[in-house]
Short mmCIF file of C-alpha atoms in Angstrom, two decimals:
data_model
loop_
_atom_site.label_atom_id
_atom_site.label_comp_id
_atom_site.label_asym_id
_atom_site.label_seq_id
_atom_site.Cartn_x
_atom_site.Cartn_y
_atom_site.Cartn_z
CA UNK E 1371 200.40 370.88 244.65
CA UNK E 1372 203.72 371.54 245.64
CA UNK E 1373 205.30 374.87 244.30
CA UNK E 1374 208.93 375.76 243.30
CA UNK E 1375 209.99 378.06 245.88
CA UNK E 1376 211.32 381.47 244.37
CA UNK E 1377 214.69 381.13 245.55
CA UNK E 1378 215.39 377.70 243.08
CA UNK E 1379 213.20 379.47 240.26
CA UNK E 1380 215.82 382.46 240.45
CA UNK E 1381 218.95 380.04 240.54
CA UNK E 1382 217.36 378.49 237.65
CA UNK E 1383 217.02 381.63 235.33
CA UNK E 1384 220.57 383.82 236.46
CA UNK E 1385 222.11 380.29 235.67
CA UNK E 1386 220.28 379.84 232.15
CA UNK E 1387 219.95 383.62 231.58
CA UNK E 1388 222.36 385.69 233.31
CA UNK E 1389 221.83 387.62 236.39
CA UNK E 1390 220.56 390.93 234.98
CA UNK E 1391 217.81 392.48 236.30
CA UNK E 1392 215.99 395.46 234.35
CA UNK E 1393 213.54 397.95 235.83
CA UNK E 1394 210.65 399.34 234.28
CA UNK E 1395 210.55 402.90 235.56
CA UNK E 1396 208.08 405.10 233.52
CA UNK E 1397 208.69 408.49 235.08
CA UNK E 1398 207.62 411.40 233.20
CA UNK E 1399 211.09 412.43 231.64
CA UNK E 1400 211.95 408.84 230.57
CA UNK E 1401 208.85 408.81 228.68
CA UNK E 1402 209.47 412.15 227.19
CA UNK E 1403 212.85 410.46 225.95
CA UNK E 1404 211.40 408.26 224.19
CA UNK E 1405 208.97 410.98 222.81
CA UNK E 1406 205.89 409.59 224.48
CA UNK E 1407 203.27 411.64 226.50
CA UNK E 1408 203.23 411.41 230.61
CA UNK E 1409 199.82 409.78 229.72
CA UNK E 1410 198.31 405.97 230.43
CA UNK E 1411 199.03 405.38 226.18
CA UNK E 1412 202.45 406.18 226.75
CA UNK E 1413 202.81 404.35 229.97
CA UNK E 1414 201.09 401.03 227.57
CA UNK E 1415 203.40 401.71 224.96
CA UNK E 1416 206.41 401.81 227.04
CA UNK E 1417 205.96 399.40 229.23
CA UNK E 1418 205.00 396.87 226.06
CA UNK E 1419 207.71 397.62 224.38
CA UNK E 1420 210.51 396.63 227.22
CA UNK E 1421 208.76 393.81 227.68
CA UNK E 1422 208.57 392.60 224.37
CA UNK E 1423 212.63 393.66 223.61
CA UNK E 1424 213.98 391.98 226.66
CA UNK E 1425 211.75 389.50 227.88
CA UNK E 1426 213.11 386.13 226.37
CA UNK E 1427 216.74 386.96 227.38
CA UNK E 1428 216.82 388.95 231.07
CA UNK E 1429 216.20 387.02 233.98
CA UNK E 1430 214.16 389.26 236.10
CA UNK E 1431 212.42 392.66 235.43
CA UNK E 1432 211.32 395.01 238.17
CA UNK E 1433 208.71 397.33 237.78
CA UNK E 1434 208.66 400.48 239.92
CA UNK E 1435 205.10 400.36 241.38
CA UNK E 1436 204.90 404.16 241.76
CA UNK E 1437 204.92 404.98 238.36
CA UNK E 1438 202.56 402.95 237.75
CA UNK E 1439 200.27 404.06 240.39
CA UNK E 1440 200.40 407.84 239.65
CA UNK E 1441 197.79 407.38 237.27
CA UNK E 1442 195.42 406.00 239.18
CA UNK E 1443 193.76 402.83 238.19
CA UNK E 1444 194.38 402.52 234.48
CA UNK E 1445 198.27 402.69 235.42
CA UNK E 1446 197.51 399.79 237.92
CA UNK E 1447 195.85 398.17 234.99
CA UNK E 1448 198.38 398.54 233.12
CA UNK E 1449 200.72 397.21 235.61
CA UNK E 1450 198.68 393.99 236.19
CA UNK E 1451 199.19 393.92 232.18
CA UNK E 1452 203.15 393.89 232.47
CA UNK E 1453 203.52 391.53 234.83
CA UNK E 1454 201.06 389.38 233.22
CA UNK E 1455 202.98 389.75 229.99
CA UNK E 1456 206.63 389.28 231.78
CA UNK E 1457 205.92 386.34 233.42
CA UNK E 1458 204.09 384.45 230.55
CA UNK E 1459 207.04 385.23 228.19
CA UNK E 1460 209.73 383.41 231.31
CA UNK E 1461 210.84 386.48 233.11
CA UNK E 1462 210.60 386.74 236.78
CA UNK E 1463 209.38 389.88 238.18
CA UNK E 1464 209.99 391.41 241.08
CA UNK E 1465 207.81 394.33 242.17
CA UNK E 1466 209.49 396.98 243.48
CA UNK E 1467 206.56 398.61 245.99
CA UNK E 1468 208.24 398.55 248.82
CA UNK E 1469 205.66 397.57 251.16
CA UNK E 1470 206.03 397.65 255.14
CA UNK E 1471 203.07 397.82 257.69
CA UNK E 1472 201.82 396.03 260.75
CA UNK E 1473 199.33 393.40 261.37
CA UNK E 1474 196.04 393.23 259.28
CA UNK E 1475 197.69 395.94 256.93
CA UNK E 1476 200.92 394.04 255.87
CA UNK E 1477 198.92 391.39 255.48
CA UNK E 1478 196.76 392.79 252.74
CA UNK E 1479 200.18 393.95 250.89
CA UNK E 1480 201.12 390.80 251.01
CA UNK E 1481 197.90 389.45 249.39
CA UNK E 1482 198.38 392.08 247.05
CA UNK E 1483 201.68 391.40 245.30
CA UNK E 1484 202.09 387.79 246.85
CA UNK E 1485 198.78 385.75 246.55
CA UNK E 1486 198.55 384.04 243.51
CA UNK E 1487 195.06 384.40 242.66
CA UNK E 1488 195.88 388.22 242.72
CA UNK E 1489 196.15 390.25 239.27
CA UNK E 1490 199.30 392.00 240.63
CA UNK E 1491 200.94 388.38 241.43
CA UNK E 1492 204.53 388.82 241.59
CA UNK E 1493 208.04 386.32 241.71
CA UNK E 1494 208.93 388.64 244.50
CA UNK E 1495 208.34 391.82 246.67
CA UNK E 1496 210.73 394.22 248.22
CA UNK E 1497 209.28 395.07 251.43
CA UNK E 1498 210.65 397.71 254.41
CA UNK E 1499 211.39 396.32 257.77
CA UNK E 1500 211.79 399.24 259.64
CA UNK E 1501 208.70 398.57 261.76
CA UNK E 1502 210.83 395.94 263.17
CA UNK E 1503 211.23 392.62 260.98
CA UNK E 1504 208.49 390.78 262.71
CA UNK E 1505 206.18 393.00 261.61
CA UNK E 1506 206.89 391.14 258.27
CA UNK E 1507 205.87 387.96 258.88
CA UNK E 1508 202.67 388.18 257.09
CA UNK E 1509 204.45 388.71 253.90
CA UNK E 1510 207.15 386.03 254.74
CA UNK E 1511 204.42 383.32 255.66
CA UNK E 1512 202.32 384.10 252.40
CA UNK E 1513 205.66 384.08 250.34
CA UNK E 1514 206.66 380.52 251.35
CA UNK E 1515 202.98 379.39 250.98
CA UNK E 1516 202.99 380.60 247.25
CA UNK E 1517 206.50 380.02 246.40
CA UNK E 1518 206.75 383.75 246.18
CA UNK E 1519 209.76 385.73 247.27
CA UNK E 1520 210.98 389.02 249.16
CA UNK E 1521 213.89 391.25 249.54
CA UNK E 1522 214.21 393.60 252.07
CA UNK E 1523 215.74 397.17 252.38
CA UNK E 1524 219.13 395.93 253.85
CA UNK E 1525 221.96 398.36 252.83
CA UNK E 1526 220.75 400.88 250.50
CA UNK E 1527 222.28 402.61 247.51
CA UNK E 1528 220.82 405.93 248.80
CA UNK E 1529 222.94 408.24 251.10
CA UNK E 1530 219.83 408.99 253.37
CA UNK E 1531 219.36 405.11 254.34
CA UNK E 1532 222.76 405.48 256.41
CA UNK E 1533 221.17 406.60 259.43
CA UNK E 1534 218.84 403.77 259.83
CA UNK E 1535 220.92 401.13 258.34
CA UNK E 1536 224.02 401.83 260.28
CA UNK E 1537 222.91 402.90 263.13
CA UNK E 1538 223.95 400.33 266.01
CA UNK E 1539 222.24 398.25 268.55
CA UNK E 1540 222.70 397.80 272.01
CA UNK E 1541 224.32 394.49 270.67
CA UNK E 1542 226.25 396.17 269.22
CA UNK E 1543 225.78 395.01 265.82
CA UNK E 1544 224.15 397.46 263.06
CA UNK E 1545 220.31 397.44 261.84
CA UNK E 1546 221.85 396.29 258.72
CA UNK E 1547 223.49 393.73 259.91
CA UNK E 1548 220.89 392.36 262.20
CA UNK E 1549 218.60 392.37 258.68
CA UNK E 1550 220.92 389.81 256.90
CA UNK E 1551 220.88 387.90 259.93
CA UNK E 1552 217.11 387.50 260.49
CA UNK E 1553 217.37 386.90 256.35
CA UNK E 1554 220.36 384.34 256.04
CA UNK E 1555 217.90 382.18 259.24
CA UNK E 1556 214.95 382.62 256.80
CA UNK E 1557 217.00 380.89 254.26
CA UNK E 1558 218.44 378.12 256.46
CA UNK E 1559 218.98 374.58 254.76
CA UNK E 1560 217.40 375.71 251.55
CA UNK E 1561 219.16 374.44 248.01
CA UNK E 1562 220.40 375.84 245.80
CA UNK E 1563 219.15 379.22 247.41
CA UNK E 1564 216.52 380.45 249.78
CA UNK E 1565 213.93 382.78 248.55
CA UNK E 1566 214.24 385.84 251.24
CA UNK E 1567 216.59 388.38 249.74
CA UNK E 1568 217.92 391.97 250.65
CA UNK E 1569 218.53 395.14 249.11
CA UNK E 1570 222.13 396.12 248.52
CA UNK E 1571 223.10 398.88 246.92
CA UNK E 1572 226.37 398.22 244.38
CA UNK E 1573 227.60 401.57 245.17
CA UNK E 1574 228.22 401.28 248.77
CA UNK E 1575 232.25 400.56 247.98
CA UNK E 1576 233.67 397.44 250.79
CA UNK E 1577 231.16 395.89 252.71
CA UNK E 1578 233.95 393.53 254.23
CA UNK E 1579 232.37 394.23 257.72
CA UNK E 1580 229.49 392.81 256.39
CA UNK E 1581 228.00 388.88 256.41
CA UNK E 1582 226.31 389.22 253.00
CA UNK E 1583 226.10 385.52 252.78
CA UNK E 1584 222.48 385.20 253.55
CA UNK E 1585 222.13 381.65 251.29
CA UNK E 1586 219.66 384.31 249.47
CA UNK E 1587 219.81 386.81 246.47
CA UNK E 1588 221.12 390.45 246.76
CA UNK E 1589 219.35 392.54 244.55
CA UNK E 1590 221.82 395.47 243.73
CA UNK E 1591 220.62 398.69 242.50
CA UNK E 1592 223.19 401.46 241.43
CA UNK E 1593 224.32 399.95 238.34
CA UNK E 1594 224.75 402.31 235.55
CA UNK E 1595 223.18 405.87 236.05
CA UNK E 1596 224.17 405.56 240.00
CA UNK E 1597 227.51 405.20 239.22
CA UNK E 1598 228.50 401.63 240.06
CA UNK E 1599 229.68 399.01 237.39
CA UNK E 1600 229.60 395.57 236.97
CA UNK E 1601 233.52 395.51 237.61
CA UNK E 1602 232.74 396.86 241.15
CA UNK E 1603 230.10 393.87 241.75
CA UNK E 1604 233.25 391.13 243.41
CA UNK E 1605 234.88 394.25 245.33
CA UNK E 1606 231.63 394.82 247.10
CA UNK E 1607 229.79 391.66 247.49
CA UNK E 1608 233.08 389.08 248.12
CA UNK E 1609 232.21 385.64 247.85
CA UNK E 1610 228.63 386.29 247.73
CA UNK E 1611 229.17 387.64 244.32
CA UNK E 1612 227.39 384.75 242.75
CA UNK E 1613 223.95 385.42 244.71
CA UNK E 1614 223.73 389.15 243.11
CA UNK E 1615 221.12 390.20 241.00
CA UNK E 1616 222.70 393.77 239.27
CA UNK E 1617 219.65 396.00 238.72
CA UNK E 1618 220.09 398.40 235.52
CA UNK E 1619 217.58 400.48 235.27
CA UNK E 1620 218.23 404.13 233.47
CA UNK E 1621 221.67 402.35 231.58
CA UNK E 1622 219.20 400.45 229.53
CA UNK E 1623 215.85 401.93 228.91
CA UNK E 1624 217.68 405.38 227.80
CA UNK E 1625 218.16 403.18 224.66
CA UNK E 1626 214.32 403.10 224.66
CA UNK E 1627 212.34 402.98 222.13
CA UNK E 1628 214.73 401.48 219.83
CA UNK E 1629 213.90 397.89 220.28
CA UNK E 1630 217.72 396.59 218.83
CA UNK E 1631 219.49 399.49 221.07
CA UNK E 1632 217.46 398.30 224.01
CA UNK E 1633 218.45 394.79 223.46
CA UNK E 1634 221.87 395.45 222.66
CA UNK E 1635 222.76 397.58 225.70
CA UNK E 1636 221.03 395.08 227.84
CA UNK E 1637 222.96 392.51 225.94
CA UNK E 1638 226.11 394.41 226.75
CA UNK E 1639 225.42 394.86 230.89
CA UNK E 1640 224.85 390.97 230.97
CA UNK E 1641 228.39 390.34 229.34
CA UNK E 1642 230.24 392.52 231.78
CA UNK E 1643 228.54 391.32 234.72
CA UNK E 1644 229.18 387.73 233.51
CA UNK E 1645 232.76 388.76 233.11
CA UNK E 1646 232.96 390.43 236.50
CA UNK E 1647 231.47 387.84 238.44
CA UNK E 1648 233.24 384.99 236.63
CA UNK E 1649 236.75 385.90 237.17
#
């Protein structure tokens, strides 16, 4: 049976949809927001409820695996349960675990989040290649087997990843840089667009010096609560502008648990963005 590779799945739904991506981030003071306990019951009844307010009209959610996994294994349950639910109703999900290991090890994250016959079966992984990018090839060989996909710490929103991500090579070319590359050869000849994606964070201001055009998605954090705005999205990403997925995260589930005021503001972050990227 041949599968739809990730890549033309996505191009499908931020064409039909939008590009919007919304996270599902449970942490403890979100949930006391919305006047729930830091308990699995509050962790259902969030989680339910963003899924059932947004998921016929976003194109991608992204659960945060960690919040999930602080309880133990009724919050993985209940994770299995989200994506489940997301991806029945149409909306893609990418996992946000951020996985990155060796051998044997990467391998079983992999089977994890990418494997279909898995309960935590995902659209898409971000993964860390820090341990050098080969030592992702177990996730990038299971992805294209399953018509899974994965995007990779790149360029990240946080001020820490700087010192990694910019330091330079003896080719003279930064780790960032040499992470789009390895991506944008991962996504050679594919139509309308490849399936191996990287992280970039829509705060970062010019990224000129940058080839962001990896034929690939850039999932872009810092919408919103970081600071960035959809108006920023063409000033940092150029003329790959079109490939972004914005992640809002905090800017829409504050609304929470008001199921209008969580589709409204989501409604309202997908109508900028359109604007912004459609000038």
């Amino acid at each position: 049976m041949t599968v739809t590779p990730f890549g033309t799945r996505l191009r499908a739904a931020m064409d039909s949809r939008g590009p919007l991506c919304v996270g599902i981030d449970p942490h403890a003071a979100l949930l006391a927001q919305w006047g729930l306990q830091d308990d699995i019951a509050g962790l259902e009844r969030f989680s339910r409820t963003v899924v059932e307010a947004l998921a016929e009209s976003v194109a991608v959610f992204k659960p945060q695996a960690a919040f999930f996994e602080r309880f133990g294994s009724k919050g993985v349950a209940v994770l299995e349960k989200t994506v489940a639910d997301a991806r029945a109703a149409g909306t893609l999900v990418v996992m946000d675990a951020k996985r990155g290991d060796i051998g044997s090890t990467m391998a079983a994250y992999a089977s994890a989040f990418l494997d279909p016959a898995s309960p935590l079966f995902s659209d898409a992984l971000t993964v860390s290649p820090y341990l050098g990018y080969g030592s992702l090839k177990p996730a990038v060989d299971l992805a294209r087997e399953s018509g899974a996909g994965l995007f990779v710490l790149a360029l990240t929103s946080n001020p820490e990843g700087a010192e990694v991500q910019r330091a330079v090579r003896e080719d003279g070319r930064t780790i960032g840089a040499t992470m789009l590359a390895h991506l944008a050869a991962e996504n050679a000849d594919a139509a309308p667009m490849g399936s191996f994606g990287a992280v970039v964070g829509a705060t970062l201001g010019d990224l000129s010096t940058f080839d962001l055009d990896i034929n690939g998605p850039l999932l872009a954090p810092g919408i919103g609560a970081q600071g960035a705005t959809a108006a920023d999205l063409p000033g940092v990403f150029g003329k790959a502008v079109r490939n972004v997925v914005p992640n809002v995260s905090r800017g829409v589930l504050k609304h929470g648990p008001d199921v209008s005021a969580l589709r409204d503001s989501a409604r309202r972050f997908a109508d900028e963005i359109h604007e912004a990227v459609s000038a």
